[in-house]
Amino acid sequence: MTDRQGAPPPIFGAAGRIGVIVPANNGVLEPELWSRAPEGVAVYATRMLARGDLTADAVRKMEREVDRAVDELCATGVDVLLIADMVTTFIMEEGWNETRTSGVAQRTGVPCVSAWTALLAAMRALGVRRLALGTPYPRGIHALTRPFFERAGFVVTGDD
């Protein structure tokens, strides 16, 4: 198959394929990733739905969709998976990120990171020790952020 000028079609993701699992209410992440992906890198996304108000219970139920989302993205032939849901980090038990990402990687053979594991690596690389928090989350979930970051060894200087 060729285009009108006789050139072969582009090979999407020739330089890499990123699979992203996104909460259904997030309308920002995909366009940001698409606009910043290096040339030749394709970003594929699937969504998880939290039903009703954004509560800890709704997020726990949404997290049950991770395996389905992983399977959908792996069918695309992705090279890496990103569980791009920071809220789950604050709600699930301590160590959830590491257990979940390593379990996904082991089951699929595809490296997996989460929003938290990526953020933590970036903050460590930058030498961040102190931070101020501002989130778009409902009060009940926002209240979980400060203790989470403090348990992770960061000094929270502001919390709004």
PDB file of C-alpha atoms in Angstrom:
ATOM      1  CA  MET A   1       0.000   0.000   0.000  1.00  0.00           C
ATOM      2  CA  THR A   2       1.279   3.503  -0.835  1.00  0.00           C
ATOM      3  CA  ASP A   3       0.012   7.051  -0.504  1.00  0.00           C
ATOM      4  CA  ARG A   4      -0.979   9.223  -3.475  1.00  0.00           C
ATOM      5  CA  GLN A   5       2.665  10.141  -4.149  1.00  0.00           C
ATOM      6  CA  GLY A   6       3.709   6.476  -4.142  1.00  0.00           C
ATOM      7  CA  ALA A   7       5.407   6.545  -0.728  1.00  0.00           C
ATOM      8  CA  PRO A   8       4.832   3.691   1.691  1.00  0.00           C
ATOM      9  CA  PRO A   9       2.673   4.507   4.704  1.00  0.00           C
ATOM     10  CA  PRO A  10       4.497   5.587   7.865  1.00  0.00           C
ATOM     11  CA  ILE A  11       5.372   2.933  10.397  1.00  0.00           C
ATOM     12  CA  PHE A  12       3.720   4.204  13.539  1.00  0.00           C
ATOM     13  CA  GLY A  13       5.924   3.698  16.538  1.00  0.00           C
ATOM     14  CA  ALA A  14       9.023   2.716  14.570  1.00  0.00           C
ATOM     15  CA  ALA A  15      11.139   4.297  17.333  1.00  0.00           C
ATOM     16  CA  GLY A  16       8.997   2.963  20.172  1.00  0.00           C
ATOM     17  CA  ARG A  17       5.464   2.374  21.388  1.00  0.00           C
ATOM     18  CA  ILE A  18       4.261   3.630  24.748  1.00  0.00           C
ATOM     19  CA  GLY A  19       1.092   2.187  26.272  1.00  0.00           C
ATOM     20  CA  VAL A  20      -0.677   4.439  28.759  1.00  0.00           C
ATOM     21  CA  ILE A  21      -3.486   3.491  31.132  1.00  0.00           C
ATOM     22  CA  VAL A  22      -5.420   6.651  31.924  1.00  0.00           C
ATOM     23  CA  PRO A  23      -8.318   7.334  34.306  1.00  0.00           C
ATOM     24  CA  ALA A  24     -11.368   8.082  32.159  1.00  0.00           C
ATOM     25  CA  ASN A  25     -11.850  11.536  33.677  1.00  0.00           C
ATOM     26  CA  ASN A  26      -8.333  12.699  32.661  1.00  0.00           C
ATOM     27  CA  GLY A  27      -8.620  14.890  29.576  1.00  0.00           C
ATOM     28  CA  VAL A  28      -5.095  16.317  29.741  1.00  0.00           C
ATOM     29  CA  LEU A  29      -2.547  13.522  29.725  1.00  0.00           C
ATOM     30  CA  GLU A  30      -2.969  12.082  26.227  1.00  0.00           C
ATOM     31  CA  PRO A  31      -2.690  15.383  24.325  1.00  0.00           C
ATOM     32  CA  GLU A  32       0.343  16.322  26.442  1.00  0.00           C
ATOM     33  CA  LEU A  33       2.070  13.023  25.709  1.00  0.00           C
ATOM     34  CA  TRP A  34       1.263  13.178  21.987  1.00  0.00           C
ATOM     35  CA  SER A  35       2.660  16.706  21.741  1.00  0.00           C
ATOM     36  CA  ARG A  36       5.913  15.743  23.458  1.00  0.00           C
ATOM     37  CA  ALA A  37       6.564  12.282  22.066  1.00  0.00           C
ATOM     38  CA  PRO A  38       9.816  12.138  20.122  1.00  0.00           C
ATOM     39  CA  GLU A  39       9.564  11.631  16.367  1.00  0.00           C
ATOM     40  CA  GLY A  40       8.778   8.032  15.570  1.00  0.00           C
ATOM     41  CA  VAL A  41       7.351   7.254  19.015  1.00  0.00           C
ATOM     42  CA  ALA A  42       3.676   6.329  19.167  1.00  0.00           C
ATOM     43  CA  VAL A  43       1.514   6.719  22.259  1.00  0.00           C
ATOM     44  CA  TYR A  44      -1.405   4.330  22.697  1.00  0.00           C
ATOM     45  CA  ALA A  45      -3.892   4.789  25.524  1.00  0.00           C
ATOM     46  CA  THR A  46      -6.769   2.977  27.099  1.00  0.00           C
ATOM     47  CA  ARG A  47      -8.966   4.154  29.932  1.00  0.00           C
ATOM     48  CA  MET A  48     -10.239   2.962  33.294  1.00  0.00           C
ATOM     49  CA  LEU A  49     -13.578   4.235  34.524  1.00  0.00           C
ATOM     50  CA  ALA A  50     -14.205   5.348  38.099  1.00  0.00           C
ATOM     51  CA  ARG A  51     -17.962   5.352  38.534  1.00  0.00           C
ATOM     52  CA  GLY A  52     -19.718   8.005  40.593  1.00  0.00           C
ATOM     53  CA  ASP A  53     -17.914  10.489  42.782  1.00  0.00           C
ATOM     54  CA  LEU A  54     -14.145  10.235  43.054  1.00  0.00           C
ATOM     55  CA  THR A  55     -13.888   8.397  46.354  1.00  0.00           C
ATOM     56  CA  ALA A  56     -11.404   5.861  47.678  1.00  0.00           C
ATOM     57  CA  ASP A  57     -13.939   3.083  47.042  1.00  0.00           C
ATOM     58  CA  ALA A  58     -14.508   4.205  43.442  1.00  0.00           C
ATOM     59  CA  VAL A  59     -10.747   4.261  42.835  1.00  0.00           C
ATOM     60  CA  ARG A  60     -10.281   0.760  44.302  1.00  0.00           C
ATOM     61  CA  LYS A  61     -12.989  -0.517  41.949  1.00  0.00           C
ATOM     62  CA  MET A  62     -11.382   1.311  39.009  1.00  0.00           C
ATOM     63  CA  GLU A  63      -8.012  -0.277  39.811  1.00  0.00           C
ATOM     64  CA  ARG A  64      -9.554  -3.670  39.094  1.00  0.00           C
ATOM     65  CA  GLU A  65      -9.577  -2.635  35.414  1.00  0.00           C
ATOM     66  CA  VAL A  66      -5.777  -2.447  35.184  1.00  0.00           C
ATOM     67  CA  ASP A  67      -5.353  -6.023  33.926  1.00  0.00           C
ATOM     68  CA  ARG A  68      -7.919  -5.500  31.160  1.00  0.00           C
ATOM     69  CA  ALA A  69      -6.225  -2.260  30.143  1.00  0.00           C
ATOM     70  CA  VAL A  70      -2.789  -3.902  30.169  1.00  0.00           C
ATOM     71  CA  ASP A  71      -4.028  -6.717  27.928  1.00  0.00           C
ATOM     72  CA  GLU A  72      -5.538  -4.232  25.467  1.00  0.00           C
ATOM     73  CA  LEU A  73      -2.310  -2.252  25.221  1.00  0.00           C
ATOM     74  CA  CYS A  74      -0.105  -5.334  24.959  1.00  0.00           C
ATOM     75  CA  ALA A  75      -2.197  -6.440  21.974  1.00  0.00           C
ATOM     76  CA  THR A  76      -0.912  -3.261  20.274  1.00  0.00           C
ATOM     77  CA  GLY A  77       2.688  -4.378  20.715  1.00  0.00           C
ATOM     78  CA  VAL A  78       3.790  -1.655  23.129  1.00  0.00           C
ATOM     79  CA  ASP A  79       7.386  -1.496  24.361  1.00  0.00           C
ATOM     80  CA  VAL A  80       6.589  -0.014  27.770  1.00  0.00           C
ATOM     81  CA  LEU A  81       3.484   0.457  29.905  1.00  0.00           C
ATOM     82  CA  LEU A  82       2.570   3.411  32.114  1.00  0.00           C
ATOM     83  CA  ILE A  83      -0.175   3.194  34.728  1.00  0.00           C
ATOM     84  CA  ALA A  84      -0.865   6.938  34.686  1.00  0.00           C
ATOM     85  CA  ASP A  85      -3.052   7.290  37.746  1.00  0.00           C
ATOM     86  CA  MET A  86      -1.571   9.124  40.696  1.00  0.00           C
ATOM     87  CA  VAL A  87      -4.769   8.958  42.779  1.00  0.00           C
ATOM     88  CA  THR A  88      -4.484   5.191  43.082  1.00  0.00           C
ATOM     89  CA  THR A  89      -1.085   5.706  44.696  1.00  0.00           C
ATOM     90  CA  PHE A  90      -2.625   7.572  47.618  1.00  0.00           C
ATOM     91  CA  ILE A  91      -5.452   5.091  48.146  1.00  0.00           C
ATOM     92  CA  MET A  92      -4.012   1.619  47.696  1.00  0.00           C
ATOM     93  CA  GLU A  93      -1.884  -0.059  50.353  1.00  0.00           C
ATOM     94  CA  GLU A  94       1.750   0.944  50.790  1.00  0.00           C
ATOM     95  CA  GLY A  95       3.935  -0.697  48.146  1.00  0.00           C
ATOM     96  CA  TRP A  96       1.050  -1.041  45.672  1.00  0.00           C
ATOM     97  CA  ASN A  97       2.947   0.724  42.879  1.00  0.00           C
ATOM     98  CA  GLU A  98       5.992  -1.494  43.068  1.00  0.00           C
ATOM     99  CA  THR A  99       3.946  -4.675  43.430  1.00  0.00           C
ATOM    100  CA  ARG A 100       1.547  -3.750  40.621  1.00  0.00           C
ATOM    101  CA  THR A 101       4.178  -2.599  38.127  1.00  0.00           C
ATOM    102  CA  SER A 102       6.496  -5.555  38.749  1.00  0.00           C
ATOM    103  CA  GLY A 103       3.540  -7.953  38.512  1.00  0.00           C
ATOM    104  CA  VAL A 104       2.427  -6.456  35.192  1.00  0.00           C
ATOM    105  CA  ALA A 105       5.984  -6.606  33.829  1.00  0.00           C
ATOM    106  CA  GLN A 106       6.407 -10.213  34.930  1.00  0.00           C
ATOM    107  CA  ARG A 107       3.054 -11.291  33.471  1.00  0.00           C
ATOM    108  CA  THR A 108       3.496  -9.513  30.130  1.00  0.00           C
ATOM    109  CA  GLY A 109       7.242  -9.293  29.582  1.00  0.00           C
ATOM    110  CA  VAL A 110       6.775  -5.544  29.013  1.00  0.00           C
ATOM    111  CA  PRO A 111       8.445  -3.022  31.355  1.00  0.00           C
ATOM    112  CA  CYS A 112       5.886  -1.138  33.445  1.00  0.00           C
ATOM    113  CA  VAL A 113       6.023   2.051  35.491  1.00  0.00           C
ATOM    114  CA  SER A 114       3.367   3.995  37.335  1.00  0.00           C
ATOM    115  CA  ALA A 115       2.801   7.719  37.716  1.00  0.00           C
ATOM    116  CA  TRP A 116       4.348   7.450  41.167  1.00  0.00           C
ATOM    117  CA  THR A 117       7.398   5.387  40.196  1.00  0.00           C
ATOM    118  CA  ALA A 118       8.092   7.845  37.351  1.00  0.00           C
ATOM    119  CA  LEU A 119       7.565  10.905  39.575  1.00  0.00           C
ATOM    120  CA  LEU A 120       9.719   9.471  42.346  1.00  0.00           C
ATOM    121  CA  ALA A 121      12.564   8.712  39.917  1.00  0.00           C
ATOM    122  CA  ALA A 122      12.352  12.252  38.496  1.00  0.00           C
ATOM    123  CA  MET A 123      12.331  13.879  41.937  1.00  0.00           C
ATOM    124  CA  ARG A 124      15.307  11.789  43.039  1.00  0.00           C
ATOM    125  CA  ALA A 125      17.208  12.651  39.854  1.00  0.00           C
ATOM    126  CA  LEU A 126      16.551  16.343  40.510  1.00  0.00           C
ATOM    127  CA  GLY A 127      17.449  16.087  44.205  1.00  0.00           C
ATOM    128  CA  VAL A 128      14.003  17.191  45.385  1.00  0.00           C
ATOM    129  CA  ARG A 129      13.592  16.898  49.136  1.00  0.00           C
ATOM    130  CA  ARG A 130      11.009  19.593  49.832  1.00  0.00           C
ATOM    131  CA  LEU A 131       7.822  20.303  47.934  1.00  0.00           C
ATOM    132  CA  ALA A 132       4.484  22.074  48.084  1.00  0.00           C
ATOM    133  CA  LEU A 133       1.325  20.240  47.111  1.00  0.00           C
ATOM    134  CA  GLY A 134      -1.622  21.368  45.057  1.00  0.00           C
ATOM    135  CA  THR A 135      -4.000  18.850  43.509  1.00  0.00           C
ATOM    136  CA  PRO A 136      -7.258  18.809  41.569  1.00  0.00           C
ATOM    137  CA  TYR A 137      -8.625  16.055  43.805  1.00  0.00           C
ATOM    138  CA  PRO A 138     -11.666  16.172  46.090  1.00  0.00           C
ATOM    139  CA  ARG A 139     -10.788  17.073  49.708  1.00  0.00           C
ATOM    140  CA  GLY A 140     -11.000  13.493  50.940  1.00  0.00           C
ATOM    141  CA  ILE A 141      -8.403  12.289  48.464  1.00  0.00           C
ATOM    142  CA  HIS A 142      -6.275  15.430  48.628  1.00  0.00           C
ATOM    143  CA  ALA A 143      -5.988  14.872  52.393  1.00  0.00           C
ATOM    144  CA  LEU A 144      -4.125  11.615  51.645  1.00  0.00           C
ATOM    145  CA  THR A 145      -1.378  13.313  49.615  1.00  0.00           C
ATOM    146  CA  ARG A 146       0.587  15.065  52.346  1.00  0.00           C
ATOM    147  CA  PRO A 147       0.980  11.977  54.575  1.00  0.00           C
ATOM    148  CA  PHE A 148       1.900   9.922  51.499  1.00  0.00           C
ATOM    149  CA  PHE A 149       4.738  12.246  50.472  1.00  0.00           C
ATOM    150  CA  GLU A 150       5.921  12.574  54.067  1.00  0.00           C
ATOM    151  CA  ARG A 151       6.046   8.771  54.461  1.00  0.00           C
ATOM    152  CA  ALA A 152       8.124   8.727  51.265  1.00  0.00           C
ATOM    153  CA  GLY A 153      10.648  10.997  52.992  1.00  0.00           C
ATOM    154  CA  PHE A 154       9.752  14.386  51.534  1.00  0.00           C
ATOM    155  CA  VAL A 155       9.209  17.576  53.508  1.00  0.00           C
ATOM    156  CA  VAL A 156       5.866  19.118  52.521  1.00  0.00           C
ATOM    157  CA  THR A 157       6.152  22.908  52.854  1.00  0.00           C
ATOM    158  CA  GLY A 158       2.641  23.752  51.688  1.00  0.00           C
ATOM    159  CA  ASP A 159      -0.582  21.886  51.074  1.00  0.00           C
ATOM    160  CA  ASP A 160      -3.380  23.572  49.178  1.00  0.00           C
TER     161      ASP A 160
END
